[in-house]
Coordinates of C-alpha atoms and ligand atoms in Angstrom, one line a residue:
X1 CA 18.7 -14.3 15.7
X2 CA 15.6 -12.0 14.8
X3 CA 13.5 -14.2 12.1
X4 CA 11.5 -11.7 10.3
X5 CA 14.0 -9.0 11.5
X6 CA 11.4 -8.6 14.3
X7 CA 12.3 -6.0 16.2
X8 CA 15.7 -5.2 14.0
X9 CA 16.5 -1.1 14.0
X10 CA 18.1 -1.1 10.9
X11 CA 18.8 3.1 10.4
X12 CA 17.9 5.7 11.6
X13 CA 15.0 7.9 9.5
X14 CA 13.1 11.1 9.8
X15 CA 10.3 10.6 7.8
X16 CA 7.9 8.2 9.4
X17 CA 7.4 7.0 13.1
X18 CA 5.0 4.1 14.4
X19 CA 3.9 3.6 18.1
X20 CA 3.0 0.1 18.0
X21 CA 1.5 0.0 21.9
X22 CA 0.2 3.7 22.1
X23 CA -1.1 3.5 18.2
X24 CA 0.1 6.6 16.9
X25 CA 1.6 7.1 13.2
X26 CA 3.2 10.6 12.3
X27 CA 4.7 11.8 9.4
X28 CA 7.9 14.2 9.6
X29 CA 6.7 15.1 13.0
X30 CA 2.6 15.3 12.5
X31 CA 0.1 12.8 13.6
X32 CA -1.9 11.3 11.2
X33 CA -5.4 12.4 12.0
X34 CA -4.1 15.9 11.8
X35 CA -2.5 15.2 7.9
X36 CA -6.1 13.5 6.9
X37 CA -8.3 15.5 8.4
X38 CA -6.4 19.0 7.0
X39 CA -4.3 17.8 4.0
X40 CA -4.8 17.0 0.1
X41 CA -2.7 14.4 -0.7
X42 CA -0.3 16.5 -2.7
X43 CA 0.1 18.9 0.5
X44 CA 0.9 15.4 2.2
X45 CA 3.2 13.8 -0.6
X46 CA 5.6 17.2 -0.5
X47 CA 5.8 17.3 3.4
X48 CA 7.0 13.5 3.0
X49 CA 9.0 14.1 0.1
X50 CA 10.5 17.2 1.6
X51 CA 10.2 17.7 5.1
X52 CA 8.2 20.5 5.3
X53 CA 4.1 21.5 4.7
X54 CA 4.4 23.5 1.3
X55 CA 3.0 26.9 1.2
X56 CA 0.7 27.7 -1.9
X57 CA 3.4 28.5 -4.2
X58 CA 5.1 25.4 -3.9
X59 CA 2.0 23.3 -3.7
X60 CA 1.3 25.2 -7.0
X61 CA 4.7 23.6 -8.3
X62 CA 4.8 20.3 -6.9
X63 CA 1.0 20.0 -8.6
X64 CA 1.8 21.5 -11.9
X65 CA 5.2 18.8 -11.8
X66 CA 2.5 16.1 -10.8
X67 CA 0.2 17.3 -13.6
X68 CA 2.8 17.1 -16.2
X69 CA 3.9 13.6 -15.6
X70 CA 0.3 12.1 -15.3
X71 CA 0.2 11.3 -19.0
X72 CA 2.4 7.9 -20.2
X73 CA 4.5 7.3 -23.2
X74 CA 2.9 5.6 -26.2
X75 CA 5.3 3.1 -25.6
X76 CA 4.3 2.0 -22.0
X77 CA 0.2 2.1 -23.3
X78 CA 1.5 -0.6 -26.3
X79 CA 3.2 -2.4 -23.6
X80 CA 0.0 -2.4 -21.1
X81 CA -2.1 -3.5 -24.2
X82 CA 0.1 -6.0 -25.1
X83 CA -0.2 -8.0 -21.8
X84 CA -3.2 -10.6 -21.7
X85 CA -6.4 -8.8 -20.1
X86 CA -6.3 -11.7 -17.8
X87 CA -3.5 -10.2 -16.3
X88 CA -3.3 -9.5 -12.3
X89 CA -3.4 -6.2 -12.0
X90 CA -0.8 -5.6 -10.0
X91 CA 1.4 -7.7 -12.0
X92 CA 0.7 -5.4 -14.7
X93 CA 1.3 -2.0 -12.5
X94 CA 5.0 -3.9 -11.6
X95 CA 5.6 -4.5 -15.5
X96 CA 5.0 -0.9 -16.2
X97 CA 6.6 0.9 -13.4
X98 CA 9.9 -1.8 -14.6
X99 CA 9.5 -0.5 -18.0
X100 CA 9.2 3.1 -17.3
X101 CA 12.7 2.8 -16.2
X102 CA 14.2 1.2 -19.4
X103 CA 16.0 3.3 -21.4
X104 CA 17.0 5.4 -18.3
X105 CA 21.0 4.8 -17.6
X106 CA 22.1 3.8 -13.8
X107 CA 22.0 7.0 -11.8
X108 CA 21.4 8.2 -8.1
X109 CA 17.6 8.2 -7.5
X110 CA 15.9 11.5 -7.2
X111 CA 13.0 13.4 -6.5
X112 CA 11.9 14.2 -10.2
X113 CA 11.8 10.2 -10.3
X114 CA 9.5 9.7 -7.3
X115 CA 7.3 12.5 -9.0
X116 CA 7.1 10.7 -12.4
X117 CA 6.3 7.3 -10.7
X118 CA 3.6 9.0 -8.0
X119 CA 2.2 10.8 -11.2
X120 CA 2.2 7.8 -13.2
X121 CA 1.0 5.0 -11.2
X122 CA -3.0 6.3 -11.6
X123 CA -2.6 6.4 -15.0
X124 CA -1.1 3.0 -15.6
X125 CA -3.8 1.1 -13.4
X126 CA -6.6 2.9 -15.4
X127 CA -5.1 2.6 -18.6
X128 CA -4.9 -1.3 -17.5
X129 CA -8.7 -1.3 -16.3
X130 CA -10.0 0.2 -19.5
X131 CA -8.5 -2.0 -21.9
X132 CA -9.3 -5.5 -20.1
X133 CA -12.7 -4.2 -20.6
X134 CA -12.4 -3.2 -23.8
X135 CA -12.4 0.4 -23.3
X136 CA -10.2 3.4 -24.7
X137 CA -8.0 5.1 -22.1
X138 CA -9.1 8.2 -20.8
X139 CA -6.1 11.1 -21.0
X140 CA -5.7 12.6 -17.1
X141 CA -7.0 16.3 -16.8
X142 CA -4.8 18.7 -15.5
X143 CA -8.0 20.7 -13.6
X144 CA -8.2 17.9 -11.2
X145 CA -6.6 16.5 -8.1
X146 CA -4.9 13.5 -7.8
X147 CA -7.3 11.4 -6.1
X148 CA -10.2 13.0 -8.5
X149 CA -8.5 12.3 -11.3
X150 CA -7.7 8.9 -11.2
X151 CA -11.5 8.0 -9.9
X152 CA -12.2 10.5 -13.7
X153 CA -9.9 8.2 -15.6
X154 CA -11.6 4.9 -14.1
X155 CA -14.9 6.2 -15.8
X156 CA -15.0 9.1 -18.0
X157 CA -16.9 10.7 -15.5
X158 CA -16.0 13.3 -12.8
X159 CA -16.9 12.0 -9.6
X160 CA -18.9 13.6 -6.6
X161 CA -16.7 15.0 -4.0
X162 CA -17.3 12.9 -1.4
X163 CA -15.9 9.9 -3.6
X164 CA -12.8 11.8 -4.2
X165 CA -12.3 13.1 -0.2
X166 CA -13.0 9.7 0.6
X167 CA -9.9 8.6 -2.4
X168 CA -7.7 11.3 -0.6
X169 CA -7.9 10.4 2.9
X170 CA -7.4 7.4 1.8
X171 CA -4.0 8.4 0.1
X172 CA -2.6 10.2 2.9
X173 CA -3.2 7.7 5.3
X174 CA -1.3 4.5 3.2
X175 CA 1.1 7.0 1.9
X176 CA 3.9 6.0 4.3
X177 CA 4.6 3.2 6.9
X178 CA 7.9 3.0 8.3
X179 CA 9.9 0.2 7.8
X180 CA 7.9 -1.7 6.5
X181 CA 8.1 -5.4 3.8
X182 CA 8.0 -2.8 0.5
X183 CA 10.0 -0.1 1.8
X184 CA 12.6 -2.1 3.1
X185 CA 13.1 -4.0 -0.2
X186 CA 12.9 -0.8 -2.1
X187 CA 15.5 0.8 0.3
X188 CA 17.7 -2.8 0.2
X189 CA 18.0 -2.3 -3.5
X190 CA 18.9 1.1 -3.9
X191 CA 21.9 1.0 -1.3
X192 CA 23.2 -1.4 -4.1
X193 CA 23.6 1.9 -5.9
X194 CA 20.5 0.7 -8.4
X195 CA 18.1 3.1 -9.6
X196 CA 14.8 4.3 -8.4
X197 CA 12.6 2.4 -10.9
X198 CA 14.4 -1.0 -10.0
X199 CA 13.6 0.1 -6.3
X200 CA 10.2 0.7 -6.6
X201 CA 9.3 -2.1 -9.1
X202 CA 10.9 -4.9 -6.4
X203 CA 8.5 -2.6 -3.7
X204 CA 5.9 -3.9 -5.8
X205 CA 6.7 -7.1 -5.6
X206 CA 6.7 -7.0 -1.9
X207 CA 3.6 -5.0 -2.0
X208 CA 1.5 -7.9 -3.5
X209 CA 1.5 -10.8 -1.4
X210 CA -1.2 -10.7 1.4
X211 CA 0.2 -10.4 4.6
X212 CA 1.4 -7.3 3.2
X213 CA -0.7 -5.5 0.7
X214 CA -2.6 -8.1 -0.8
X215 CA -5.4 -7.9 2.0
X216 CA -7.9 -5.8 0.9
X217 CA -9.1 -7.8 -1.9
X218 CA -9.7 -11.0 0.1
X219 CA -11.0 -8.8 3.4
X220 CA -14.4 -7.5 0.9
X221 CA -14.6 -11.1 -0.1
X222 CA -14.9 -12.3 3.8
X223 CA -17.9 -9.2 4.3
X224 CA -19.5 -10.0 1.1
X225 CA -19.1 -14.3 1.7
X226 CA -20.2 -13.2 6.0
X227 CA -23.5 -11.2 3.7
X228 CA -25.7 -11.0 7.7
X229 CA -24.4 -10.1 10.9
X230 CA -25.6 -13.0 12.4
X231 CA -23.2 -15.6 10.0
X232 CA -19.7 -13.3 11.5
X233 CA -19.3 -15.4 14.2
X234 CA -19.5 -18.7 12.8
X235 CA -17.6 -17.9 9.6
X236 CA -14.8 -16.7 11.4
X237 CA -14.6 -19.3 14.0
X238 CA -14.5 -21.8 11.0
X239 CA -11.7 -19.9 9.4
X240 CA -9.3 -20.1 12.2
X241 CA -10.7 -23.2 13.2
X242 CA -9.1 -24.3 9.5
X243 CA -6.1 -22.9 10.3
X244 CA -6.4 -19.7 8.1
X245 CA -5.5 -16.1 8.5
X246 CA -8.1 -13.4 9.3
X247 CA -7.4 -11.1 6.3
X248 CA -7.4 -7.2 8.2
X249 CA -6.2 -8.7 11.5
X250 CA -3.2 -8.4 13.3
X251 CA 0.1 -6.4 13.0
X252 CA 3.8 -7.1 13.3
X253 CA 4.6 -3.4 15.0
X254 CA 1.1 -2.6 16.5
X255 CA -0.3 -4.1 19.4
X256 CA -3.9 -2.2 19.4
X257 CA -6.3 -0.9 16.6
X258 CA -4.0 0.4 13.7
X259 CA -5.0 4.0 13.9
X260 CA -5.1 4.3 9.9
X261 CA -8.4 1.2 10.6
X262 CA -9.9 4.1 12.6
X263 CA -9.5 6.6 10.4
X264 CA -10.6 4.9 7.3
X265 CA -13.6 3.6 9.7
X266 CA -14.8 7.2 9.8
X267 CA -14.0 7.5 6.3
X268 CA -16.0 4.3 5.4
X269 CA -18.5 5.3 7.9
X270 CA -19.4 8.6 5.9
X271 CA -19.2 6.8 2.0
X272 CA -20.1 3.0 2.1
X273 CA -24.0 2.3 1.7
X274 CA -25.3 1.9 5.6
X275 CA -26.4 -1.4 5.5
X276 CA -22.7 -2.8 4.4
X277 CA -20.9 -0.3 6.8
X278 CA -22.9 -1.8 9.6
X279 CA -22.0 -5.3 8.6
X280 CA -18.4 -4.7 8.3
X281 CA -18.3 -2.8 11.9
X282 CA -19.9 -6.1 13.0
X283 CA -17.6 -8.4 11.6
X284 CA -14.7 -6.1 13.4
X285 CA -16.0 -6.4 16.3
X286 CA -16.6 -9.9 16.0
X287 CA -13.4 -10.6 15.1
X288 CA -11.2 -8.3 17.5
X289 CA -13.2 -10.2 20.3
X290 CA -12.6 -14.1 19.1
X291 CA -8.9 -13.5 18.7
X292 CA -8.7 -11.8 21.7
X293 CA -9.3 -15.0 22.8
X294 CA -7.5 -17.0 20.1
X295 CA -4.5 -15.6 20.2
X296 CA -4.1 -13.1 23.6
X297 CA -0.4 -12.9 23.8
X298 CA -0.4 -11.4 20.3
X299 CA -3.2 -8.7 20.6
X300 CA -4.6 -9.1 17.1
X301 CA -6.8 -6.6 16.2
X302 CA -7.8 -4.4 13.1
X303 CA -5.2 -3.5 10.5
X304 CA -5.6 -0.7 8.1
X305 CA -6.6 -3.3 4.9
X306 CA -10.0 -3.8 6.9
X307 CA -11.4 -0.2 6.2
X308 CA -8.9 0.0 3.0
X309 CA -11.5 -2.7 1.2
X310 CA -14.5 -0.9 2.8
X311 CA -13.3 2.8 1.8
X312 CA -11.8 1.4 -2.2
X313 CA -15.2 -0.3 -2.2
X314 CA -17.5 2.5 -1.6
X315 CA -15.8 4.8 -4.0
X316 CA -16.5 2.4 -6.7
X317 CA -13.1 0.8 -7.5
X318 CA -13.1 -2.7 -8.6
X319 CA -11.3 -5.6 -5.4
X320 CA -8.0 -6.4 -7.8
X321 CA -7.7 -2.3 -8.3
X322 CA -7.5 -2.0 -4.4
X323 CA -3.5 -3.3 -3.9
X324 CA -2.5 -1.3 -7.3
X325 CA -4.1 1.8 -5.7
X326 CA -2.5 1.0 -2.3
X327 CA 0.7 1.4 -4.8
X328 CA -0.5 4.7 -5.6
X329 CA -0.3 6.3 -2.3
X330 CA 2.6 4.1 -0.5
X331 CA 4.9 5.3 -3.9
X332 CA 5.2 8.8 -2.1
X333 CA 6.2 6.8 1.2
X334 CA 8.8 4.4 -1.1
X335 CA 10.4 6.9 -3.1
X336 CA 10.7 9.3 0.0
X337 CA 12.7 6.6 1.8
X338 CA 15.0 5.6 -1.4
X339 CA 15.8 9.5 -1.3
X340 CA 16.6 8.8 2.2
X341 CA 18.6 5.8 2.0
X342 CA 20.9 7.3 -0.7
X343 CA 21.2 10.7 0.8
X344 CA 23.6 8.5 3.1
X345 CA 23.5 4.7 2.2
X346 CA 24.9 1.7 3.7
X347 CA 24.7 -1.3 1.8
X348 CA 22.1 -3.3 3.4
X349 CA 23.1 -7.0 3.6
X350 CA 22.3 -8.4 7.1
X351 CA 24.1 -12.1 7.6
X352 CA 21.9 -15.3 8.6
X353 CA 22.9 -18.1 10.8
X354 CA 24.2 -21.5 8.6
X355 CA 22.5 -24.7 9.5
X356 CA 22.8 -27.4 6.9
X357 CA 25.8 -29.7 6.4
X358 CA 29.2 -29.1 6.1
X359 CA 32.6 -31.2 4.9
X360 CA 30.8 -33.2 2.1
X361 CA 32.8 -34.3 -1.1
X362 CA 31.3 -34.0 -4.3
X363 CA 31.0 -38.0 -6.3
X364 CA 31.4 -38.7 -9.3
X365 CA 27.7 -38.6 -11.3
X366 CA 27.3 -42.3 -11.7
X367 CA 27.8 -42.9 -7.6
X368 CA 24.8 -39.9 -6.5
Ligands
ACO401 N1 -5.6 -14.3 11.8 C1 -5.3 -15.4 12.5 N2 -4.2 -15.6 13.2 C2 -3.3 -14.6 13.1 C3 -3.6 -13.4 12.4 C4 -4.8 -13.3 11.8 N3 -5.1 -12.2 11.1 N4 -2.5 -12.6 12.5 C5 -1.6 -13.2 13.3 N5 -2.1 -14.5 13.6 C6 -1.4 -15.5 14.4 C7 -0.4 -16.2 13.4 O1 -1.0 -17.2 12.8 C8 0.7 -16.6 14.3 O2 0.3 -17.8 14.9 P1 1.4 -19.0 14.8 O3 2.5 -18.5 15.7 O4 0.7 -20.1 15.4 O5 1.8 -19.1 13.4 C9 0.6 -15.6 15.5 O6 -0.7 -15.0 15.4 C10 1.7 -14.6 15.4 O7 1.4 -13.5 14.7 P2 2.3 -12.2 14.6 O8 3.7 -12.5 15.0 O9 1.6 -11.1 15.3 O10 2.2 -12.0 13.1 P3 3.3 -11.3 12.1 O11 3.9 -10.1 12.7 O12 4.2 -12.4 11.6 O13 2.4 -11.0 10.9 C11 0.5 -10.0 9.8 C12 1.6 -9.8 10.8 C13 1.2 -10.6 8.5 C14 -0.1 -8.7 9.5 C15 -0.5 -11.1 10.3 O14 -1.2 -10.5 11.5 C16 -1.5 -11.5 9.3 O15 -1.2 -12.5 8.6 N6 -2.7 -10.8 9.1 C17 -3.6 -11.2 8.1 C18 -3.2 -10.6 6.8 C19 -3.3 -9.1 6.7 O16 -4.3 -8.5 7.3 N7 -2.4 -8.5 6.0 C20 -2.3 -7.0 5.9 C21 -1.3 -6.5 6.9 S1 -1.3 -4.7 7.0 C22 -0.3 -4.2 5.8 O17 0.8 -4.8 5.6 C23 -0.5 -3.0 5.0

């Protein structure tokens, strides 16, 4: 038995590759530092979606596609206003991307689908953000990039560069992630033969809870509650001491520093006010060496969510925004591997091994 499917190879795939021991991450055969240090994140979403780095023409197209799904239905907007403003965010990003596909009739996923979703999923969360605070939405503009546009559509006001560089490495590097807890259910539900909105909506779901996605909220919470240098230690020790999780620690596939932490360390080390970047460093630090100790057979160190909270942070987004804009970038990643999946599917229904009673008779109600 593999609980957790730890360790299960459950297809083969061409899209994304993870060296757990070595830390390396490549997409379609490039390494990750080269796609963020080189790439916008449409450049990176078509060589994911396609196979291939676009040349300008079909950048030019797969932008201009983008552009003209960034915009959502009236519909969808009396939908997101009809939900309470209490509403978790994510929550609402899952109703919307379920009710984008209503009205569509079961067919085979494809790629103008991924495109509408990717386009869409900026749009929805600010939408969302603007009307909990009583605010009218802000239409996209079609002059801007993808990661400059949805920081426009936050605020009304088009951001600096270095916000938006910082949004886009940030997209590239989330944007795929092998097989892992959202893709997999996205990919288990379309070798049912469902469609690519049902995929990506249970993704979401999967997405959300925080040994998956959820992290990045609670990891600015531990820096902000830590506040000095001097209180990481002690904080953490009492957290584990409690028997609780260090949010932006540890890995099932890597067994050394996720190299996405490093690169959105540099990231964070360029846009987050000094003072906080120097706090969060220590807190790594501090907690890389006490689980060394903790837990040495595992090698628990940084995960990507650690940076993600520092990086979503600095370029102003609010903590319950930073899983729905995790959704914005991993959507390339989910929707490239339902294309996958389908291109030539196998019904994914592993078995599981039986262990509670057998050869009971049913009695009559009065006797139970
Ligand atoms: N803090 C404290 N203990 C930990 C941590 C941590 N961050 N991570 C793992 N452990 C402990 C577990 O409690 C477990 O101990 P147990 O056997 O006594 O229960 C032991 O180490 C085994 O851990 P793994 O098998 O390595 O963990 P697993 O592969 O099941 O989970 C996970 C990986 C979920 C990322 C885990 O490390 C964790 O909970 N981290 C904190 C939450 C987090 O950062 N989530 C974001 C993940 S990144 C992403 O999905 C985008």
């Amino acid at each position: 038995m593999a609980k957790g499917l730890e360790g299960v190879i459950v297809d083969t795939s061409s899209i994304c590759l993870i060296d757990g021991n070595a830390g390396r991450l490549i997409y379609r055969g490039y390494d990750i530092h080269d796609l963020v240090s080189n790439l916008s994140f449409e450049e990176a979403a078509h060589l994911l979606w396609k196979g291939e780095l676009p040349n300008q023409t079909k950048l030019n197209d797969l932008k201009k596609q983008l552009d003209q799904q960034r915009a959502i239905p009236p519909y969808l907007k009396t939908a997101i206003r009809n939900l309470p403003v209490s509403s978790d965010t994510l929550d609402v990003l899952r109703t919307a991307i379920s009710a984008l596909g209503t009205g569509v009739s079961l067919k085979r996923p494809d790629l103008s689908e991924a495109i509408n979703i990717t386009a869409k999923i900026p749009t929805i969360n600010a939408v969302f953000n603007r009307i909990r605070r009583g605010q009218e939405p802000i239409e996209p503009r079609s002059d801007l990039g993808h990661a400059a546009n949805y920081l426009y559509m936050l605020t009304g006001k088009e951001p600096d560069q270095a916000k938006a560089d910082a949004l886009n490495k940030y997209l590239i590097a989330l944007a795929d992630h092998s097989m892992n807890s959202s893709t997999f259910a996205a990919r288990v539900v379309a070798s049912t033969w469902s469609d690519m909105y049902s995929a990506i909506t249970a993704a979401i779901g999967a997405l959300k809870g925080p040994l998956h996605g959820g992290a990045p909220a609670p990891v600015l919470k531990m820096i902000q509650d830590i506040g000095k240098p001097e209180r990481a230690e002690e904080w953490i020790r009492g957290e584990l001491k409690a028997g609780r999780r260090l949010m932006g620690f540890g890995h099932r596939v890597y067994r050394t520093t996720d190299p996405r932490a490093e690169i959105l360390r540099d990231v964070a080390s360029k846009s987050a006010d000094k003072e906080f970047f120097a706090l969060a460093r220590h807190v790594e630090l501090t907690g890389n060496r006490i689980l060394k100790d903790y837990r040495p057979e595992r090698r628990l160190y940084t995960n990507v969510e650690f940076y993600s909270a520092v990086v979503m942070h600095s370029v102003g987004l609010p903590p319950d925004l930073f899983t729905p804009t995790f959704a914005a970038s991993r959507s390339v990643g989910w929707t490239a591997n339902v294309l996958e999946q389908v291109a030539n599917n196998r019904l994914i229904r592993p078995d599981v091994e039986y262990t509670g009673p057998m050869n009971l008779k049913v009695a009559p109600i009065d006797q139970r």
